[in-house]
């Protein structure tokens, strides 16, 4: 078998996404983007959505919109993808890394509170809903009120996540979503969105996403529209093309169904792997708000005669595509040199990094493929257990 780590869902006929505006030659930001933004806002139960060309862009715009002075700090989990950290550095802010909670993947709120008590100049916090697992947002919002923080959720994995504060995205602060190729929804490989209930913030994100311009191309060149525009801020070029939005609209119609399929796959993984001593598996708790972007198992070193990396090599040899989410920020060369951390400074992230393996999880994973993955892991354990 050859099972990729991710397999995207494509329309059987690309005419399904070649809408009237596209057939008429409108490829960049236009009507499809407007429609996609409305549909996403309905899906997320939020007042405003601005779509852009990546989650990284949405995160950058979220912080840029706040006009924080260079040198101000933001709290960010160490166990994340680099985007969550670099977005603040783009505007001269200083990242303050926080380890994962002792029993989980998401940011440790006790450490967050300690840092807020000890340090000055912390202006924002960027919680990440790792793999779709909801962060305790009630606690984050309460700390934000107390310490006057801007909360920018990295919701790259969290399109369908529901936290204890409600649907992720339905926030008076901001949330950034990713529509990268392997995410629960993709807009032709690249894309992102910023969601907020705050109208002034949404308008500012919209302006900044396209040069700080008062009118986008669609508004200037659509029939009957005027060419005139002005630039009212230093902006960026982060807009989403209509072709991508059209693809995203096609995917969005299926996201609820796909979510049901993801749950079914997760339940089978959990049942199929629960009696295996060599790995720790996530628990499946119906209604816990997890979007199940990732299914991450943890390799228990002491139970095997091979290392986690050798185990990954064995899976790959058997045709199973897997991944590791993530190499923690403090162990990446640039940050290691820049921030001077030692590998043991974030013990929980280090432990996660050395043990995790993300298994294939996507709607088109077949029953045969799923059973093959589960039985292969069992066979490897029989072969290599201590
Ligand atoms: C946690 C997290 N944040 C941000 C991003 C960046 O998303 P994008 O590629 O859409 O910029 C990713 C991408 O994989 C991610 O995993």
Coordinates of C-alpha atoms and ligand atoms in Angstrom, one line a residue:
X1 CA 0.0 0.0 0.0
X2 CA 1.0 3.6 -0.5
X3 CA -0.9 5.9 1.9
X4 CA 0.1 9.5 1.8
X5 CA 0.1 11.6 5.0
X6 CA -2.5 13.8 3.3
X7 CA -4.7 13.4 0.3
X8 CA -6.7 16.5 -0.8
X9 CA -10.3 16.3 -1.9
X10 CA -10.7 17.7 -5.4
X11 CA -13.9 18.3 -7.4
X12 CA -14.4 15.5 -10.0
X13 CA -14.9 18.2 -12.6
X14 CA -13.1 21.5 -12.2
X15 CA -15.9 23.2 -14.0
X16 CA -17.6 23.0 -10.6
X17 CA -15.4 25.7 -9.3
X18 CA -15.0 27.7 -12.6
X19 CA -17.7 30.2 -11.7
X20 CA -19.2 32.8 -14.0
X21 CA -16.8 35.5 -12.8
X22 CA -13.8 33.3 -13.4
X23 CA -15.1 32.3 -16.9
X24 CA -15.4 35.9 -17.6
X25 CA -11.8 36.4 -16.9
X26 CA -11.8 37.7 -13.3
X27 CA -9.1 35.7 -11.5
X28 CA -8.0 37.9 -8.6
X29 CA -10.0 39.1 -5.5
X30 CA -13.6 39.7 -6.5
X31 CA -17.1 38.3 -6.1
X32 CA -16.0 34.8 -5.1
X33 CA -14.0 36.2 -2.2
X34 CA -16.9 38.3 -1.0
X35 CA -19.2 35.3 -1.1
X36 CA -16.6 33.1 0.6
X37 CA -16.2 35.6 3.4
X38 CA -19.9 35.7 4.0
X39 CA -20.2 31.9 4.0
X40 CA -17.2 31.5 6.3
X41 CA -18.7 34.1 8.7
X42 CA -21.9 32.1 8.9
X43 CA -20.0 28.8 9.4
X44 CA -17.9 30.4 12.2
X45 CA -20.8 32.3 13.7
X46 CA -18.8 35.5 13.6
X47 CA -19.6 39.0 12.3
X48 CA -16.6 39.6 10.0
X49 CA -14.2 37.4 8.0
X50 CA -11.4 38.7 5.9
X51 CA -9.8 36.1 3.7
X52 CA -6.1 36.4 2.8
X53 CA -3.4 34.2 1.1
X54 CA -2.2 32.4 4.3
X55 CA -2.7 32.0 8.0
X56 CA 0.8 33.5 8.5
X57 CA -0.5 36.6 6.7
X58 CA -3.7 36.7 8.9
X59 CA -1.5 36.5 12.0
X60 CA 0.8 39.2 10.8
X61 CA -2.1 41.5 10.0
X62 CA -3.7 40.8 13.3
X63 CA -0.7 42.0 15.2
X64 CA 0.1 44.8 12.7
X65 CA -3.4 46.2 13.1
X66 CA -2.8 46.8 16.8
X67 CA 0.2 49.2 16.2
X68 CA 2.1 47.9 19.1
X69 CA 5.4 49.7 19.7
X70 CA 8.5 47.8 18.6
X71 CA 10.0 46.0 21.6
X72 CA 6.7 45.1 23.1
X73 CA 6.2 41.4 23.9
X74 CA 3.8 38.7 23.1
X75 CA 3.2 35.3 24.7
X76 CA 3.3 32.3 22.4
X77 CA 3.5 28.6 22.8
X78 CA 6.9 27.1 22.1
X79 CA 5.2 24.0 20.7
X80 CA 3.9 25.4 17.4
X81 CA 4.7 26.1 13.8
X82 CA 7.1 29.0 13.2
X83 CA 4.3 31.3 11.8
X84 CA 2.9 31.9 15.3
X85 CA 6.2 33.4 16.3
X86 CA 7.6 35.1 13.2
X87 CA 4.4 37.2 12.7
X88 CA 5.3 39.3 15.7
X89 CA 8.9 39.6 14.8
X90 CA 7.9 41.1 11.4
X91 CA 6.8 44.2 13.3
X92 CA 9.6 44.3 15.9
X93 CA 7.8 42.6 18.7
X94 CA 9.6 40.2 21.1
X95 CA 8.3 36.6 21.5
X96 CA 8.1 35.2 25.0
X97 CA 7.9 31.4 24.6
X98 CA 5.8 29.3 26.9
X99 CA 6.0 25.5 27.3
X100 CA 3.0 23.2 26.8
X101 CA 0.9 22.2 29.8
X102 CA 2.3 19.1 31.7
X103 CA -0.6 16.9 30.5
X104 CA -1.2 18.3 27.1
X105 CA -0.1 20.0 23.9
X106 CA -1.5 23.5 24.3
X107 CA 0.0 26.4 26.1
X108 CA 0.6 26.1 29.9
X109 CA -1.8 28.6 31.5
X110 CA 0.0 28.5 34.8
X111 CA 3.2 29.6 33.2
X112 CA 1.3 32.3 31.3
X113 CA -0.1 33.7 34.5
X114 CA 3.3 33.6 36.2
X115 CA 4.9 35.5 33.3
X116 CA 2.1 38.1 33.3
X117 CA 2.7 38.7 37.0
X118 CA 6.5 39.0 36.6
X119 CA 7.0 40.8 33.3
X120 CA 6.0 44.2 31.9
X121 CA 5.3 45.2 28.3
X122 CA 3.4 42.0 27.4
X123 CA 0.7 43.2 24.9
X124 CA -0.6 40.1 23.3
X125 CA -1.1 36.4 23.6
X126 CA -1.3 33.9 20.7
X127 CA -2.8 30.7 21.8
X128 CA -2.7 27.8 19.3
X129 CA -5.4 25.1 19.2
X130 CA -2.9 22.4 18.5
X131 CA -4.3 19.7 16.1
X132 CA -7.8 21.2 16.7
X133 CA -7.7 20.7 20.5
X134 CA -9.5 23.7 22.1
X135 CA -7.5 25.9 24.4
X136 CA -9.2 27.0 27.6
X137 CA -10.3 30.3 26.1
X138 CA -12.4 31.3 29.1
X139 CA -9.2 31.4 31.1
X140 CA -7.3 33.2 28.3
X141 CA -10.0 35.9 28.0
X142 CA -10.1 36.4 31.7
X143 CA -6.3 36.9 31.8
X144 CA -6.6 39.2 28.8
X145 CA -9.1 41.4 30.6
X146 CA -7.0 41.5 33.7
X147 CA -3.7 42.3 31.9
X148 CA -5.1 44.2 29.0
X149 CA -3.9 41.8 26.3
X150 CA -4.9 41.4 22.7
X151 CA -5.8 37.8 22.0
X152 CA -4.9 36.5 18.6
X153 CA -5.9 32.8 18.3
X154 CA -3.8 30.7 15.9
X155 CA -6.7 28.7 14.6
X156 CA -4.7 27.1 11.8
X157 CA -6.0 23.7 12.9
X158 CA -9.2 24.9 14.4
X159 CA -11.8 25.6 11.7
X160 CA -14.4 23.4 13.4
X161 CA -13.0 23.7 17.0
X162 CA -15.4 24.7 19.8
X163 CA -13.8 25.9 23.0
X164 CA -15.4 26.6 26.4
X165 CA -15.9 30.2 25.2
X166 CA -17.8 29.0 22.1
X167 CA -17.0 28.5 18.4
X168 CA -13.4 29.4 17.6
X169 CA -13.5 32.6 15.5
X170 CA -16.5 34.1 17.3
X171 CA -14.3 36.5 19.2
X172 CA -14.2 40.2 20.0
X173 CA -10.4 39.9 19.5
X174 CA -9.1 38.0 16.5
X175 CA -8.6 34.5 15.1
X176 CA -6.4 33.4 12.2
X177 CA -7.3 30.2 10.1
X178 CA -5.2 28.3 7.6
X179 CA -6.4 26.9 4.3
X180 CA -3.0 25.4 3.5
X181 CA -3.0 22.3 1.3
X182 CA -3.3 19.7 4.1
X183 CA -5.7 21.6 6.4
X184 CA -9.3 20.6 7.1
X185 CA -10.3 23.0 4.3
X186 CA -8.0 24.3 1.6
X187 CA -8.2 27.0 -0.9
X188 CA -6.2 25.4 -3.7
X189 CA -3.2 24.8 -1.5
X190 CA -2.6 28.2 0.1
X191 CA -5.0 30.6 1.9
X192 CA -6.1 31.9 5.3
X193 CA -8.7 34.0 7.0
X194 CA -9.0 36.5 9.9
X195 CA -12.2 36.4 11.9
X196 CA -13.5 38.9 14.5
X197 CA -16.7 40.4 15.8
X198 CA -15.0 43.8 15.9
X199 CA -16.0 45.9 12.9
X200 CA -13.2 48.5 13.2
X201 CA -10.6 45.7 13.5
X202 CA -12.1 43.8 10.5
X203 CA -11.9 47.0 8.4
X204 CA -8.4 47.6 9.4
X205 CA -7.4 44.0 8.5
X206 CA -9.1 44.4 5.1
X207 CA -7.2 47.6 4.3
X208 CA -3.9 46.3 5.5
X209 CA -4.3 43.1 3.4
X210 CA -4.2 45.0 0.2
X211 CA -1.6 47.9 0.4
X212 CA -3.7 49.9 2.8
X213 CA -5.9 50.7 -0.2
X214 CA -9.4 52.2 0.1
X215 CA -10.9 50.1 -2.8
X216 CA -9.8 46.7 -4.2
X217 CA -9.5 46.0 -7.9
X218 CA -13.0 44.5 -8.1
X219 CA -14.5 47.7 -6.7
X220 CA -12.5 49.8 -9.2
X221 CA -12.9 47.7 -12.4
X222 CA -16.3 46.1 -12.0
X223 CA -18.7 47.5 -14.6
X224 CA -19.9 51.0 -13.5
X225 CA -17.2 51.2 -10.8
X226 CA -14.7 54.1 -10.6
X227 CA -10.9 53.8 -10.9
X228 CA -10.2 56.1 -8.0
X229 CA -8.5 54.9 -4.8
X230 CA -6.3 56.2 -2.0
X231 CA -3.7 54.6 0.3
X232 CA -4.5 55.2 4.0
X233 CA -1.9 53.0 5.8
X234 CA 1.3 51.1 5.2
X235 CA -0.2 47.8 4.0
X236 CA 0.8 44.4 2.5
X237 CA -0.1 42.3 -0.5
X238 CA -2.0 39.4 1.1
X239 CA -5.3 39.3 -0.8
X240 CA -6.8 35.9 -1.9
X241 CA -7.5 35.3 -5.6
X242 CA -11.1 34.5 -6.7
X243 CA -10.0 31.1 -8.0
X244 CA -8.9 30.1 -4.5
X245 CA -12.0 31.4 -2.9
X246 CA -14.1 29.5 -5.4
X247 CA -12.3 26.3 -4.5
X248 CA -12.7 27.1 -0.8
X249 CA -16.5 27.6 -1.3
X250 CA -16.7 24.1 -2.8
X251 CA -14.8 22.6 0.1
X252 CA -16.8 24.5 2.8
X253 CA -20.0 22.9 1.6
X254 CA -18.5 19.6 2.6
X255 CA -16.7 20.4 5.8
X256 CA -19.5 19.3 8.2
X257 CA -19.7 15.9 6.4
X258 CA -15.9 15.6 6.4
X259 CA -15.9 16.4 10.1
X260 CA -18.2 13.4 10.7
X261 CA -15.8 11.2 8.7
X262 CA -12.8 12.4 10.7
X263 CA -14.6 11.5 13.9
X264 CA -15.3 8.0 12.5
X265 CA -11.6 7.5 11.6
X266 CA -10.5 8.8 15.0
X267 CA -12.8 6.4 16.8
X268 CA -11.4 3.4 14.8
X269 CA -7.8 4.5 15.5
X270 CA -8.6 4.7 19.2
X271 CA -10.3 1.3 19.3
X272 CA -7.7 -0.3 17.1
X273 CA -4.7 1.0 19.0
X274 CA -5.9 1.3 22.6
X275 CA -4.5 -2.0 23.8
X276 CA -1.0 -1.5 22.5
X277 CA 1.5 -0.8 25.3
X278 CA 4.1 0.8 23.1
X279 CA 2.1 4.0 22.3
X280 CA 0.0 6.6 24.0
X281 CA -3.1 7.6 22.0
X282 CA -5.4 10.6 22.3
X283 CA -8.7 10.0 24.0
X284 CA -11.9 10.4 21.9
X285 CA -14.4 12.4 23.9
X286 CA -17.6 13.1 22.0
X287 CA -18.6 16.8 22.2
X288 CA -15.2 18.0 23.5
X289 CA -14.9 20.5 20.6
X290 CA -11.8 19.0 19.0
X291 CA -11.7 19.6 15.2
X292 CA -9.4 16.5 14.8
X293 CA -7.1 18.1 12.3
X294 CA -4.3 15.8 13.5
X295 CA -4.3 12.3 15.1
X296 CA -1.1 12.3 17.1
X297 CA 0.2 9.2 18.9
X298 CA 3.1 9.2 21.3
X299 CA 5.8 6.6 21.1
X300 CA 6.8 5.2 24.5
X301 CA 10.6 4.7 24.1
X302 CA 10.9 2.2 27.0
X303 CA 8.6 -0.3 25.3
X304 CA 10.5 -0.6 22.0
X305 CA 13.8 -1.9 20.7
X306 CA 13.9 0.9 18.2
X307 CA 13.8 4.6 18.4
X308 CA 10.9 6.9 17.5
X309 CA 12.7 7.9 14.3
X310 CA 13.4 4.3 13.4
X311 CA 9.8 3.5 14.0
X312 CA 8.8 6.3 11.6
X313 CA 11.3 4.9 9.0
X314 CA 9.6 1.5 9.3
X315 CA 6.2 3.0 8.8
X316 CA 7.4 4.8 5.7
X317 CA 9.0 1.6 4.4
X318 CA 5.6 0.0 4.7
X319 CA 4.1 2.8 2.6
X320 CA 2.5 4.9 5.4
X321 CA 3.1 8.6 5.2
X322 CA 3.5 10.2 8.7
X323 CA 4.6 13.5 10.1
X324 CA 5.9 15.1 13.3
X325 CA 4.1 18.2 14.6
X326 CA 6.4 20.0 15.7
X327 CA 10.0 20.6 16.2
X328 CA 9.7 23.2 19.1
X329 CA 10.6 26.8 18.3
X330 CA 13.5 26.9 20.8
X331 CA 15.2 24.0 19.0
X332 CA 15.1 25.6 15.6
X333 CA 18.5 26.9 14.5
X334 CA 17.4 30.6 14.0
X335 CA 15.6 30.8 17.4
X336 CA 18.2 28.7 19.2
X337 CA 20.9 31.2 18.1
X338 CA 18.7 34.3 18.5
X339 CA 17.1 33.6 21.8
X340 CA 19.9 31.5 23.3
X341 CA 17.7 28.7 24.7
X342 CA 19.1 25.3 25.6
X343 CA 17.2 22.2 24.4
X344 CA 16.2 21.4 28.0
X345 CA 14.7 24.8 28.7
X346 CA 11.2 23.6 27.6
X347 CA 11.0 20.0 28.9
X348 CA 7.4 19.3 28.0
X349 CA 7.9 20.5 24.4
X350 CA 11.1 18.6 24.1
X351 CA 9.4 15.4 25.4
X352 CA 6.5 15.9 22.9
X353 CA 8.8 16.5 20.0
X354 CA 10.8 13.3 20.8
X355 CA 7.7 11.1 21.1
X356 CA 5.0 12.3 18.7
X357 CA 3.9 10.8 15.3
X358 CA 1.0 12.2 13.3
X359 CA -0.9 9.5 11.5
X360 CA -2.9 10.0 8.2
X361 CA -6.3 11.6 9.0
X362 CA -8.4 12.8 6.2
X363 CA -11.9 12.2 4.8
X364 CA -10.8 10.1 1.8
X365 CA -8.8 7.6 3.9
X366 CA -10.4 4.3 3.0
X367 CA -11.4 1.5 5.4
X368 CA -8.7 -0.7 4.0
X369 CA -6.0 1.9 4.4
X370 CA -7.1 2.6 8.0
X371 CA -7.1 -1.1 8.9
X372 CA -3.7 -1.5 7.2
X373 CA -2.2 1.4 9.3
X374 CA -3.6 -0.1 12.5
X375 CA -2.4 -3.6 11.8
X376 CA 1.0 -2.5 10.6
X377 CA 1.6 -0.7 13.9
X378 CA 0.6 -3.9 15.8
X379 CA 2.9 -6.0 13.7
X380 CA 5.8 -3.6 14.3
X381 CA 5.1 -3.8 18.0
X382 CA 5.2 -7.6 17.9
X383 CA 8.5 -7.4 16.0
X384 CA 10.2 -4.7 18.1
X385 CA 8.7 -4.7 21.6
X386 CA 11.1 -5.2 24.5
Ligands
LIG1 C1 -0.1 26.1 14.0 C2 0.1 26.7 12.7 N1 0.0 28.0 12.6 C3 0.2 28.7 11.4 C4 0.4 28.0 10.3 C5 0.6 28.7 9.0 O1 -0.4 28.5 8.1 P1 -0.2 29.0 6.6 O2 0.7 28.0 5.9 O3 -1.6 29.0 6.0 O4 0.5 30.3 6.6 C6 0.5 26.6 10.3 C7 0.7 25.8 9.1 O5 0.8 24.7 9.0 C8 0.3 25.9 11.5 O6 0.4 24.6 11.6

